[in-house]
Coordinates of C-alpha atoms in Angstrom, one line a residue:
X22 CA 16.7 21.1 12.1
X23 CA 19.3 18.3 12.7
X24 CA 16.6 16.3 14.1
X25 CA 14.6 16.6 10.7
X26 CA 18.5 15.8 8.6
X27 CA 18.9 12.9 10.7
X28 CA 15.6 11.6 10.0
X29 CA 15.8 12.1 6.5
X30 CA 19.0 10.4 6.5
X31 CA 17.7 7.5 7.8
X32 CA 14.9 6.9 6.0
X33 CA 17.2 7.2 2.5
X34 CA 19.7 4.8 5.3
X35 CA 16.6 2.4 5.8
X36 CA 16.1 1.6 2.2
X37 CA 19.8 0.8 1.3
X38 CA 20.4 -1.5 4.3
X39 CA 17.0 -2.9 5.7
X40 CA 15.6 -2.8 2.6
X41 CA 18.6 -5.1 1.4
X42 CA 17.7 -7.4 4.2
X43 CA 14.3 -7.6 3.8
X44 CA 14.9 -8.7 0.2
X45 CA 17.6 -11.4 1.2
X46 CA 14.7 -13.3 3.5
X47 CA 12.5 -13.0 1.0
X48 CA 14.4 -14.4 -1.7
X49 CA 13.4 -12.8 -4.9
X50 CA 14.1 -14.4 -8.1
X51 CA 15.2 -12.3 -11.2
X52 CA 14.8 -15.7 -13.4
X53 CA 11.5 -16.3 -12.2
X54 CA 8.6 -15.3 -14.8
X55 CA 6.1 -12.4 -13.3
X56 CA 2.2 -12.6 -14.2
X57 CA 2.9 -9.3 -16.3
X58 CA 3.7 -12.6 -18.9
X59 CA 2.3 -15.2 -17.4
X60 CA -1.2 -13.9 -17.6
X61 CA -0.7 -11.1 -19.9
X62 CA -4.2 -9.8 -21.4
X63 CA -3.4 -6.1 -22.2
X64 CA -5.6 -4.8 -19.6
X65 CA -4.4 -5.3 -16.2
X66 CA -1.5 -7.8 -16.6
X67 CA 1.5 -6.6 -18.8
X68 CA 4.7 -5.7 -18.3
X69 CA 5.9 -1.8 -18.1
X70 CA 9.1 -0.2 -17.2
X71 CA 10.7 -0.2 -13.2
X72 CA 11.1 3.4 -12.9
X73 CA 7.5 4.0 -14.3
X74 CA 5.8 1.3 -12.2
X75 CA 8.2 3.0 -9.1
X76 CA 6.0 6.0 -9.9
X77 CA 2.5 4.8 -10.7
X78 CA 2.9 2.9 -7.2
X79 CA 4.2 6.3 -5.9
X80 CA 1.2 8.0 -6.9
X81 CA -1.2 5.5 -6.5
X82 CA -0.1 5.2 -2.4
X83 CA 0.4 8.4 -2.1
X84 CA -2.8 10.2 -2.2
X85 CA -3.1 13.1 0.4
X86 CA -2.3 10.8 2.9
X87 CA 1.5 11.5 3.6
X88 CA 0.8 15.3 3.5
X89 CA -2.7 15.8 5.4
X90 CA -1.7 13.1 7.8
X91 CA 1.3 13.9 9.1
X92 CA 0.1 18.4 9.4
X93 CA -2.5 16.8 11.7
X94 CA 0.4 14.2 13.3
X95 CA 2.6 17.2 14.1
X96 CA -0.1 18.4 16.4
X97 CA 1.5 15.8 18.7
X98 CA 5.2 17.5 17.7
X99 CA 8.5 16.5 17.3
X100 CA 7.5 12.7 18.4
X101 CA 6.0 12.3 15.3
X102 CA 9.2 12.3 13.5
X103 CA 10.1 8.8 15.3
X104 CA 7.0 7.2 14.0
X105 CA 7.6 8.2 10.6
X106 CA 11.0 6.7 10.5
X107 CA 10.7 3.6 12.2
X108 CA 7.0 3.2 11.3
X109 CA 8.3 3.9 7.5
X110 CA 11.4 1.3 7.7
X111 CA 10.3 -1.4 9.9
X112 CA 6.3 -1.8 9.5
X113 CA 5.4 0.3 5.8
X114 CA 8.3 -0.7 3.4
X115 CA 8.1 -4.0 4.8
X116 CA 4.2 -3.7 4.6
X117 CA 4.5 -2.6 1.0
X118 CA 7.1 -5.4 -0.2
X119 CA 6.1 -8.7 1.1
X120 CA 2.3 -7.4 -0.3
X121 CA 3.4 -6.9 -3.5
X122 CA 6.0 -9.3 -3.8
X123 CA 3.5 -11.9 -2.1
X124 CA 1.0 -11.1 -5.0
X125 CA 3.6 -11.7 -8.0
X126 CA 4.3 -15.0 -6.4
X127 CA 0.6 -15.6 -6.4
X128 CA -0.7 -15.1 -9.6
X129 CA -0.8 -10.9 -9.4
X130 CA -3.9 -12.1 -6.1
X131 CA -5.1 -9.0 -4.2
X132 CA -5.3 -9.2 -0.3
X133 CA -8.5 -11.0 -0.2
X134 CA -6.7 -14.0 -2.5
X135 CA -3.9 -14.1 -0.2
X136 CA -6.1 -13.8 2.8
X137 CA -7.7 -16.7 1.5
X138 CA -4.7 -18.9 0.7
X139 CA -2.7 -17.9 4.0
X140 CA -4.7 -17.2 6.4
X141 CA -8.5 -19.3 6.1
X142 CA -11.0 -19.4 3.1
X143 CA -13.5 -17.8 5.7
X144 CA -10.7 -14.8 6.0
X145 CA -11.0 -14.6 2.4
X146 CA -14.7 -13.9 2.8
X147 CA -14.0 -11.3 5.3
X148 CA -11.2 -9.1 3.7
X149 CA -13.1 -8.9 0.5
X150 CA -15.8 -6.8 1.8
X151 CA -13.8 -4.9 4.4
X152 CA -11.3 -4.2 1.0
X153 CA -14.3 -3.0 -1.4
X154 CA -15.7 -1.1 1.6
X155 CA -12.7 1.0 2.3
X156 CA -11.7 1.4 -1.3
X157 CA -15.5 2.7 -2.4
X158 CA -15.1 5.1 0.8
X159 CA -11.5 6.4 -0.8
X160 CA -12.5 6.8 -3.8
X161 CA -15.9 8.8 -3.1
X162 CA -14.0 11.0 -0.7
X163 CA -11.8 11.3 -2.9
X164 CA -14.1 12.8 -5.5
X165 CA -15.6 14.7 -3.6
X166 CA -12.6 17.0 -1.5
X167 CA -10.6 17.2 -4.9
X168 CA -13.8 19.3 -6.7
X169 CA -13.8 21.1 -3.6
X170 CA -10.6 22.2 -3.8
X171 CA -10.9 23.0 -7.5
X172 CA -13.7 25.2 -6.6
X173 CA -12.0 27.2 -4.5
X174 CA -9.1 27.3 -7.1
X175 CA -11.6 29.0 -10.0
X176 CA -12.9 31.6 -7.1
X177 CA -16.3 29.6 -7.1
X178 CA -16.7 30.5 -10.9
X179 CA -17.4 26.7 -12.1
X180 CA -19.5 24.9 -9.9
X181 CA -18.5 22.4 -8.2
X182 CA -21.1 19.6 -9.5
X183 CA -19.0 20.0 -13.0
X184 CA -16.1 19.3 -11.6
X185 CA -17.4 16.2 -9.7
X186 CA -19.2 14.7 -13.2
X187 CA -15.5 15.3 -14.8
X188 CA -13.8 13.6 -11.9
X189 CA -16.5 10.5 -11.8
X190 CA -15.9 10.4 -16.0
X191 CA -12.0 10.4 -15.8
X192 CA -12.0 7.9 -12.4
X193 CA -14.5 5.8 -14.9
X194 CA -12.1 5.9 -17.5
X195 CA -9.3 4.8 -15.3
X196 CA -10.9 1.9 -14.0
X197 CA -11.7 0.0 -17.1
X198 CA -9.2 1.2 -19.7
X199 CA -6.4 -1.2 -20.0
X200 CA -3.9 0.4 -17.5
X201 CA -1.1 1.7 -19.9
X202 CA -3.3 4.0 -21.9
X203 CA -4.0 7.0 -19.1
X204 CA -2.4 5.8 -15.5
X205 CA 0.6 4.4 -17.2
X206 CA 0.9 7.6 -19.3
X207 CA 0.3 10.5 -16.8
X208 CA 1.1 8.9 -13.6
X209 CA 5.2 8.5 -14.0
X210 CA 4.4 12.8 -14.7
X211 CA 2.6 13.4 -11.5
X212 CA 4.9 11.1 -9.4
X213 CA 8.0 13.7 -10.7
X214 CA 5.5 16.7 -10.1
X215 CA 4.9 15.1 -6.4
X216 CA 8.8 14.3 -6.0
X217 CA 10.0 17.9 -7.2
X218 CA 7.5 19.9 -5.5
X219 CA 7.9 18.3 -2.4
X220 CA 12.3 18.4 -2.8
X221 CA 11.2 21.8 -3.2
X222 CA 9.7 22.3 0.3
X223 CA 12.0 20.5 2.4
X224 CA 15.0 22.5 0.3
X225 CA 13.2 25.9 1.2
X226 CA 12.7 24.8 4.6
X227 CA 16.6 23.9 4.6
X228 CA 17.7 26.7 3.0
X229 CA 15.5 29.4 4.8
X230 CA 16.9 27.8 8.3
X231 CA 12.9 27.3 9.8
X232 CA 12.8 26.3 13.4
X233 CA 12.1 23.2 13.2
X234 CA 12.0 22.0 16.5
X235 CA 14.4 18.8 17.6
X236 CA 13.4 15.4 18.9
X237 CA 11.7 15.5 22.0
X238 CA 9.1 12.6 23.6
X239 CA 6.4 15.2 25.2
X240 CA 3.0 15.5 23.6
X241 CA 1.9 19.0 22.5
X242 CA -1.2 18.0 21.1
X243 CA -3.5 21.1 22.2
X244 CA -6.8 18.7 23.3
X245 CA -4.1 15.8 24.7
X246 CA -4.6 13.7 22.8
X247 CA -2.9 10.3 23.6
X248 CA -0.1 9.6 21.6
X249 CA -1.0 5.9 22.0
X250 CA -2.7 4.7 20.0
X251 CA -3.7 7.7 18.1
X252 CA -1.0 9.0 16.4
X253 CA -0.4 5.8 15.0
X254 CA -3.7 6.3 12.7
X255 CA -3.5 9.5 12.3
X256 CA -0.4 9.3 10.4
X257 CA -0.6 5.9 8.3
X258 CA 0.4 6.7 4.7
X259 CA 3.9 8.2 5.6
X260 CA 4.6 5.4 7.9
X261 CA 2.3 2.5 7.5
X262 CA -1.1 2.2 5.2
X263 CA -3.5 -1.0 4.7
X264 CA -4.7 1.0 1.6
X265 CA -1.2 0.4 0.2
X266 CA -2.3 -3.5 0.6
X267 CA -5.1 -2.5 -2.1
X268 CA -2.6 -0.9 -4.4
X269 CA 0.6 -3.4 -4.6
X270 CA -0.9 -6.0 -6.4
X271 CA -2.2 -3.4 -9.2
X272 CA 1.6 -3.0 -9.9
X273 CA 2.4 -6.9 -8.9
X274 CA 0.9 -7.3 -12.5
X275 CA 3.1 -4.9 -14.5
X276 CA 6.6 -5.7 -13.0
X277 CA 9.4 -7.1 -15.3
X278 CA 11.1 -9.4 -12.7
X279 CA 10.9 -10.0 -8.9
X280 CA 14.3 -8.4 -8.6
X281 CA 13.1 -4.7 -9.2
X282 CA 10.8 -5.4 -6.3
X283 CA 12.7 -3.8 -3.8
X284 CA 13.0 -0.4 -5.8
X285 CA 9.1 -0.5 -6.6
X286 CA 7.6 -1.4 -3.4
X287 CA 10.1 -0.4 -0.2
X288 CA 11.6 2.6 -2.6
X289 CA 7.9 4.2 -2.9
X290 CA 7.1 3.4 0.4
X291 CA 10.5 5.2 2.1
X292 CA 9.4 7.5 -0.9
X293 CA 6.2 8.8 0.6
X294 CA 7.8 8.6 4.1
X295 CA 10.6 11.7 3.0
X296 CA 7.3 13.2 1.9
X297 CA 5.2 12.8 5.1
X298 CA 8.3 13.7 7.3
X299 CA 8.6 17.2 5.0
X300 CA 4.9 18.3 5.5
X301 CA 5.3 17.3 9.3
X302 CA 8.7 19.6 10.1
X303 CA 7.0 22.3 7.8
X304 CA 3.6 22.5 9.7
X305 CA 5.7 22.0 13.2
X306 CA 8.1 25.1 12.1
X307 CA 5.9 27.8 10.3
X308 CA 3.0 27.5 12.4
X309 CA 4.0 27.4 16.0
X310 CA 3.3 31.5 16.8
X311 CA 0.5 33.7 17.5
X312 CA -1.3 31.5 15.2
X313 CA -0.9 28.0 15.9
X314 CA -1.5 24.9 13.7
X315 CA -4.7 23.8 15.8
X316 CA -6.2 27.3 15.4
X317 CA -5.5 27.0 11.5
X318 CA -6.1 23.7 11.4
X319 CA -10.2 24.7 12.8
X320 CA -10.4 27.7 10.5
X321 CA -9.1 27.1 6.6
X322 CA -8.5 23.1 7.4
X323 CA -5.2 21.0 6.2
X324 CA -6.0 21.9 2.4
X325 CA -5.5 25.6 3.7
X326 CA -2.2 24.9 5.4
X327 CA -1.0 23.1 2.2
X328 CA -1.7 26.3 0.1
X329 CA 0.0 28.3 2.9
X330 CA 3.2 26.5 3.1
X331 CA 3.8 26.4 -0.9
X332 CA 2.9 29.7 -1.5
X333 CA 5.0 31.1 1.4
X334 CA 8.2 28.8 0.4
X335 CA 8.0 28.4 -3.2
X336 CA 7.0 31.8 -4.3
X337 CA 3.1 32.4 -5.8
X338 CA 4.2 30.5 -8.8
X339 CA 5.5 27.7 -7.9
X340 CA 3.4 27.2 -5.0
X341 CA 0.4 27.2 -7.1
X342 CA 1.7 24.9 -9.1
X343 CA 2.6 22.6 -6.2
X344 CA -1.2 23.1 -4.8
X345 CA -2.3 21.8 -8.2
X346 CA -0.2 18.9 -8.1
X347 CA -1.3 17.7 -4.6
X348 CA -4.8 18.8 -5.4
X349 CA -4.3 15.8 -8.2
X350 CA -3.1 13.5 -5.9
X351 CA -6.4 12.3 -4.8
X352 CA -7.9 11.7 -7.9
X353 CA -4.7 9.7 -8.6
X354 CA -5.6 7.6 -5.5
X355 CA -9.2 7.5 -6.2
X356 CA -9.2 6.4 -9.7
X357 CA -6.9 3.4 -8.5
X358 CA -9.0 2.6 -5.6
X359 CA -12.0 2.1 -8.0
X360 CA -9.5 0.1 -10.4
X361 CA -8.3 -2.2 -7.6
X362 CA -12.3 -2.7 -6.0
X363 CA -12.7 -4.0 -10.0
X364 CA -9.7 -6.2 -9.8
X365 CA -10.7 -7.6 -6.3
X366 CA -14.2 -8.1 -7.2
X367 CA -13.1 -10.0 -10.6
X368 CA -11.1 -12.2 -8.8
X369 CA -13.6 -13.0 -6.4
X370 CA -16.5 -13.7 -9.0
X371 CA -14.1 -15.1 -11.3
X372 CA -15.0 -13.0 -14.7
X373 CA -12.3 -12.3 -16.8
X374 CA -11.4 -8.7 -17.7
X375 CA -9.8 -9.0 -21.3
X376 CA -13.3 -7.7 -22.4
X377 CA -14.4 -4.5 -22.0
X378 CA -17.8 -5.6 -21.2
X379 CA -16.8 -7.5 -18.6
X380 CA -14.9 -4.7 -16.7
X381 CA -18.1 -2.4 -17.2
X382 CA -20.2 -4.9 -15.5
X383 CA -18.6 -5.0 -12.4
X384 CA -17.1 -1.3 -12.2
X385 CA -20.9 0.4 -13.1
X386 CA -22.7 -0.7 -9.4
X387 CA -19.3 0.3 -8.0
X388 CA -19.6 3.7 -9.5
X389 CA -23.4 4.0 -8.8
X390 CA -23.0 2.8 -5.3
X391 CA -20.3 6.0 -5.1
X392 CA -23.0 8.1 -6.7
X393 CA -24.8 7.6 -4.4
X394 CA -22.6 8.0 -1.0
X395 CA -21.7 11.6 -2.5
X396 CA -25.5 12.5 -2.0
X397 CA -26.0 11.5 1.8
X398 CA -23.9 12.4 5.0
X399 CA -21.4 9.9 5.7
X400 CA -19.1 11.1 8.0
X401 CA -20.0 8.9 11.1
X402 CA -19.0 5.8 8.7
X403 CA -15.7 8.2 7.5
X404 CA -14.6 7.8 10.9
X405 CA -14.0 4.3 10.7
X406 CA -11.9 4.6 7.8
X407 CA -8.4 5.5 10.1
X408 CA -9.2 2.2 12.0
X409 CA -10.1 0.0 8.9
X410 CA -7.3 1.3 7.2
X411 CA -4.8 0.2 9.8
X412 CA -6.5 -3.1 10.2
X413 CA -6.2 -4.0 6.6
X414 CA -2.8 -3.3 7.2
X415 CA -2.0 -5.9 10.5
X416 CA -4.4 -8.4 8.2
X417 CA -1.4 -7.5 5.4
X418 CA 1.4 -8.6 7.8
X419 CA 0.1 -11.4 9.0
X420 CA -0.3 -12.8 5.7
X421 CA 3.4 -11.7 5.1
X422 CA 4.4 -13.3 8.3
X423 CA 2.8 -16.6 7.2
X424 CA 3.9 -16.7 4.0
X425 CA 7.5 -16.5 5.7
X426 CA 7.0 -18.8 8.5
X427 CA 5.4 -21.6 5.9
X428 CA 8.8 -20.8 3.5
X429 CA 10.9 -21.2 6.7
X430 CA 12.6 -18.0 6.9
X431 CA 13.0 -14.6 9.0
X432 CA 9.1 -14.1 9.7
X433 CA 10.0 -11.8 12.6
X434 CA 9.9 -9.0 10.3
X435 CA 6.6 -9.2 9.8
X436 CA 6.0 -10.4 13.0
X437 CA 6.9 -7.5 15.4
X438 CA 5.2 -4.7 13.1
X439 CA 1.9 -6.9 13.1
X440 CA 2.2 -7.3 16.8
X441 CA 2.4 -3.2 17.5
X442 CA -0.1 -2.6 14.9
X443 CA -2.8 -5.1 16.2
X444 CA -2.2 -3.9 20.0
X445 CA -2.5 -0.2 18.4
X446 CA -5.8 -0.7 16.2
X447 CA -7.2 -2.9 18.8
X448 CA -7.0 -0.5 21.7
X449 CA -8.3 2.0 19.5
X450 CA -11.3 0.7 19.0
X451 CA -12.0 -0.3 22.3
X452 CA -11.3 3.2 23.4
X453 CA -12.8 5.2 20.7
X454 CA -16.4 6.9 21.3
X455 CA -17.3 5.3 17.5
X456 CA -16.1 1.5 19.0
X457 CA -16.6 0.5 22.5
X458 CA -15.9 3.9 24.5
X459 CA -14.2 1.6 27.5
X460 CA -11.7 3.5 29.4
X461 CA -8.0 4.0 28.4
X462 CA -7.0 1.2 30.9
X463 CA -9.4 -1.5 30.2
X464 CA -9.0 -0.7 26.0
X465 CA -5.0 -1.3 26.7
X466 CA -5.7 -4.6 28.9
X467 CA -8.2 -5.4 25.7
X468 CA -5.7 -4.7 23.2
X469 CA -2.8 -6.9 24.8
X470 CA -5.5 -9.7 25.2
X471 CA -6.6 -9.8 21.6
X472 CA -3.1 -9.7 20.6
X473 CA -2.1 -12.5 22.6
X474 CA -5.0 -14.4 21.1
X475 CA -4.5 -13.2 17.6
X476 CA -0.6 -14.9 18.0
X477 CA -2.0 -17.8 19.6
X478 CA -3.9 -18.9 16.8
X479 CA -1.6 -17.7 13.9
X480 CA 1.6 -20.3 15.1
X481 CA -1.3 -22.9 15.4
X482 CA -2.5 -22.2 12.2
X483 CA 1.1 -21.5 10.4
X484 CA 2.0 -24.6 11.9
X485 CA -0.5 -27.0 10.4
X486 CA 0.0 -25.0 7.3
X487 CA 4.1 -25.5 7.3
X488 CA 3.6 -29.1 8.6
X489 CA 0.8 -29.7 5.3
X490 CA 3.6 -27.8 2.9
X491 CA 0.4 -25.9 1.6
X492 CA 1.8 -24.0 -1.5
X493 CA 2.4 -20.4 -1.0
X494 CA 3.6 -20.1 -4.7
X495 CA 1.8 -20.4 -8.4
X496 CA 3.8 -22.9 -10.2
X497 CA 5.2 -21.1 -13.3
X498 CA 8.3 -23.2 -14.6
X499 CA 5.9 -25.3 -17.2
X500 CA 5.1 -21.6 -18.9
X501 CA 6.4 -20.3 -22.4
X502 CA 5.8 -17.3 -24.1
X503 CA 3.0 -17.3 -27.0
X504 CA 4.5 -16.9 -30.0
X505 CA 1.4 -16.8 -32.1

């Protein structure tokens, strides 16, 4: 129990003082005009409220990411805990800050803009269609386990095709309404549901003194499983998440002014990491006895294990409530994954999106192509998604890292997470039976090569960049408000 406190102390600790630091080198600029004004159109640029775009980014990151990740991250046991915490602090808010902050200095640009700008036009080329890739994968899998778990809800009663049309209609919706009229209505809702039903848990856990086992460095996973690099995709949204890459610049384009940054980006992200470390000490505590968390894990799956935990702490009624809410949570990440893969394509083709018509265009193949993927067996390409996920995310810092190197100014923030989280997602795919299958010792060797190299090449690029004063910045001080 007091290692769990602890943790949660510093995490609450982390945002206060790191994130204060973070925000210094950065430099934000509460004067400075955001494109919520600069580019307003009513659509996807205008400004809304700090507290409600804290939640909408919330929400949006949250997904069931910080829940079914870190159940299948306490496998490893009390060692997850660290990554959480210093993965949250050091790598994820950071992560989450420069990209969002980044994209308001930029025009409200999406990871592959910035790619572009910072690191190559051919890199632009690249992240685009690794971004649209893993955000049509989210949001397919992300209609398709919701209905799932609806269907299990009404007892197999409504079939689970009707709840899939009524998901595809509302993610549809989502994507090309202007984003005030549903996401910026319900969202702020489900991002207090999320908080309070989650407070909820970790009280009850608290209060009902669960075992929670203290910090300790040796792996429990039952098949053992290397902690390196695996944990370090198996739990990404509670500590660090490339997806969150995807989702920043959606709020980029409703913030007020660059000084709420901090609370927005690093509050949701040290948000999400309170969450994760919850759903980790719970699974570690109530499931370590005659039945253990693998063996449930195999027979009613992490979904199961969420049910089981709210309905054992919070009563029948509030757990069930609390199932509902996190059964939402992926169609509040899947309905802004489609949005975003609209946005990124947009900017790409450069079509405007004040139209309606224009949004349709480009969001129907997305939502056919989805259509489509719900009908055939993807899972061997699903099994990419942990590694793609993490590698948007070292693609994320790096652009962070040069955007701070070119300003002059602490890029060793961005620099040491990047460093980890390229060895990590490296190795892993050198290792993995879906990438190369080399053994342990050769993927390590591989990993610390292509980091070296990665490095290598970044200072010689960030120093032609720094040395041509290439602009990492729109230029907003000729704009004024339009007063027609």
């Amino acid at each position: 129990m007091i290692t769990f406190l602890v943790s949660i102390a510093l995490l609450i600790i982390g945002y206060f003082t790191y994130g204060k630091i973070v925000e210094k080198i950065f430099q934000p600029k509460q004067e400075r005009v955001t494109p919520a004004y600069t580019k307003g159109d009513g659509v996807d640029y205008l400004p809304m409220h700090k507290n409600k775009n804290l939640l909408i980014q919330l929400i949006s990151i949250a997904g069931v990411g910080p829940i079914f990740g870190p159940i299948m991250g306490a496998l490893y046991g009390p060692v997850a805990f660290i990554w959480i915490v210093l993965g949250c602090i050091f790598a994820g808010a950071v992560h989450d800050y420069l990209t969002g902050m980044i994209s308001i200095r930029n025009g409200g640009a999406h990871l592959p803009e910035l790619a572009g700008r910072f690191l190559g036009k051919a890199m632009k080329h690249v992240v685009n269609a690794f971004s649209i890739l893993l955000l049509l994968l989210v949001g397919t899998v992300f209609v398709a386990s919701p209905a799932g778990l609806l269907y299990d809800l009404t007892n197999g009663v409504i079939p689970v095709i009707v709840f899939v049309v009524l998901i595809f209609i509302y993610f549809l919706l989502a994507t090309i309404l202007p984003i005030n009229k549903i996401i910026g209505t319900i969202y702020p809702y489900l991002g207090a549901i999320l908080l309070v039903s989650t407070v909820g848990v970790g009280g009850a856990l608290v209060v009902t003194g669960a075992p929670i086992p203290e910090l300790s460095f040796t792996n429990t996973h039952p098949a053992g499983a290397a902690i390196f690099p695996l944990l370090f995709l198996t739990i990404s949204c509670g500590a660090l998440s490339g997806f969150h890459a995807t989702q920043s610049p959606i709020i980029s384009r409703t913030t007020q002014n660059e000084r709420q940054g901090r609370r927005i980006f690093f509050g949701a992200m040290i948000a999400e990491g309170i969450i994760a470390m919850i759903w980790a000490a719970a699974a570690m505590s109530l499931f370590d006895g005659p039945v253990t968390l693998s063996e449930l894990i195999n027979t009613i799956g992490t979904g199961g294990i969420v049910n089981e935990v709210s309905t054992m702490l919070l009563g029948s009624i509030f757990g069930t409530i609390a199932v509902i809410g996190i059964i939402l949570l992926p169609i509040t990440s899947g309905d802004t994954a489609f949005r975003s893969a609209r946005m990124i394509i947009a900017d790409y083709i450069k079509v405007p999106q004040k139209k309606i018509m224009n949004r349709m265009l480009i969001a129907a193949p997305l939502f056919i192509t989805s259509i489509i993927l719900t009908t055939v067996d993807f899972t061997m390409l699903w099994q990419y998604f942990n590694w793609a996920n993490q590698s948007t995310a070292v693609i994320a810092l790096w652009i962070g890292a040069m955007f701070l190197y070119i300003a002059k100014r602490n890029y060793w923030i961005a620099i040491f997470p990047a460093w980890f989280m390229t060895m990590t997602a490296s190795t892993y795919i050198a290792n993995a039976p879906i990438g190369f299958n080399l053994p342990m010792n050769v993927s390590l060797v591989f990993g610390g090569i292509f980091t070296v190299l990665i490095t290598f090449f970044f200072f010689k690029f960030a120093a032609r960049n720094r040395k041509n004063n290439i602009p990492i910045e729109d230029d907003v001080s000729d704009w004024k408000p339009d007063v027609a």
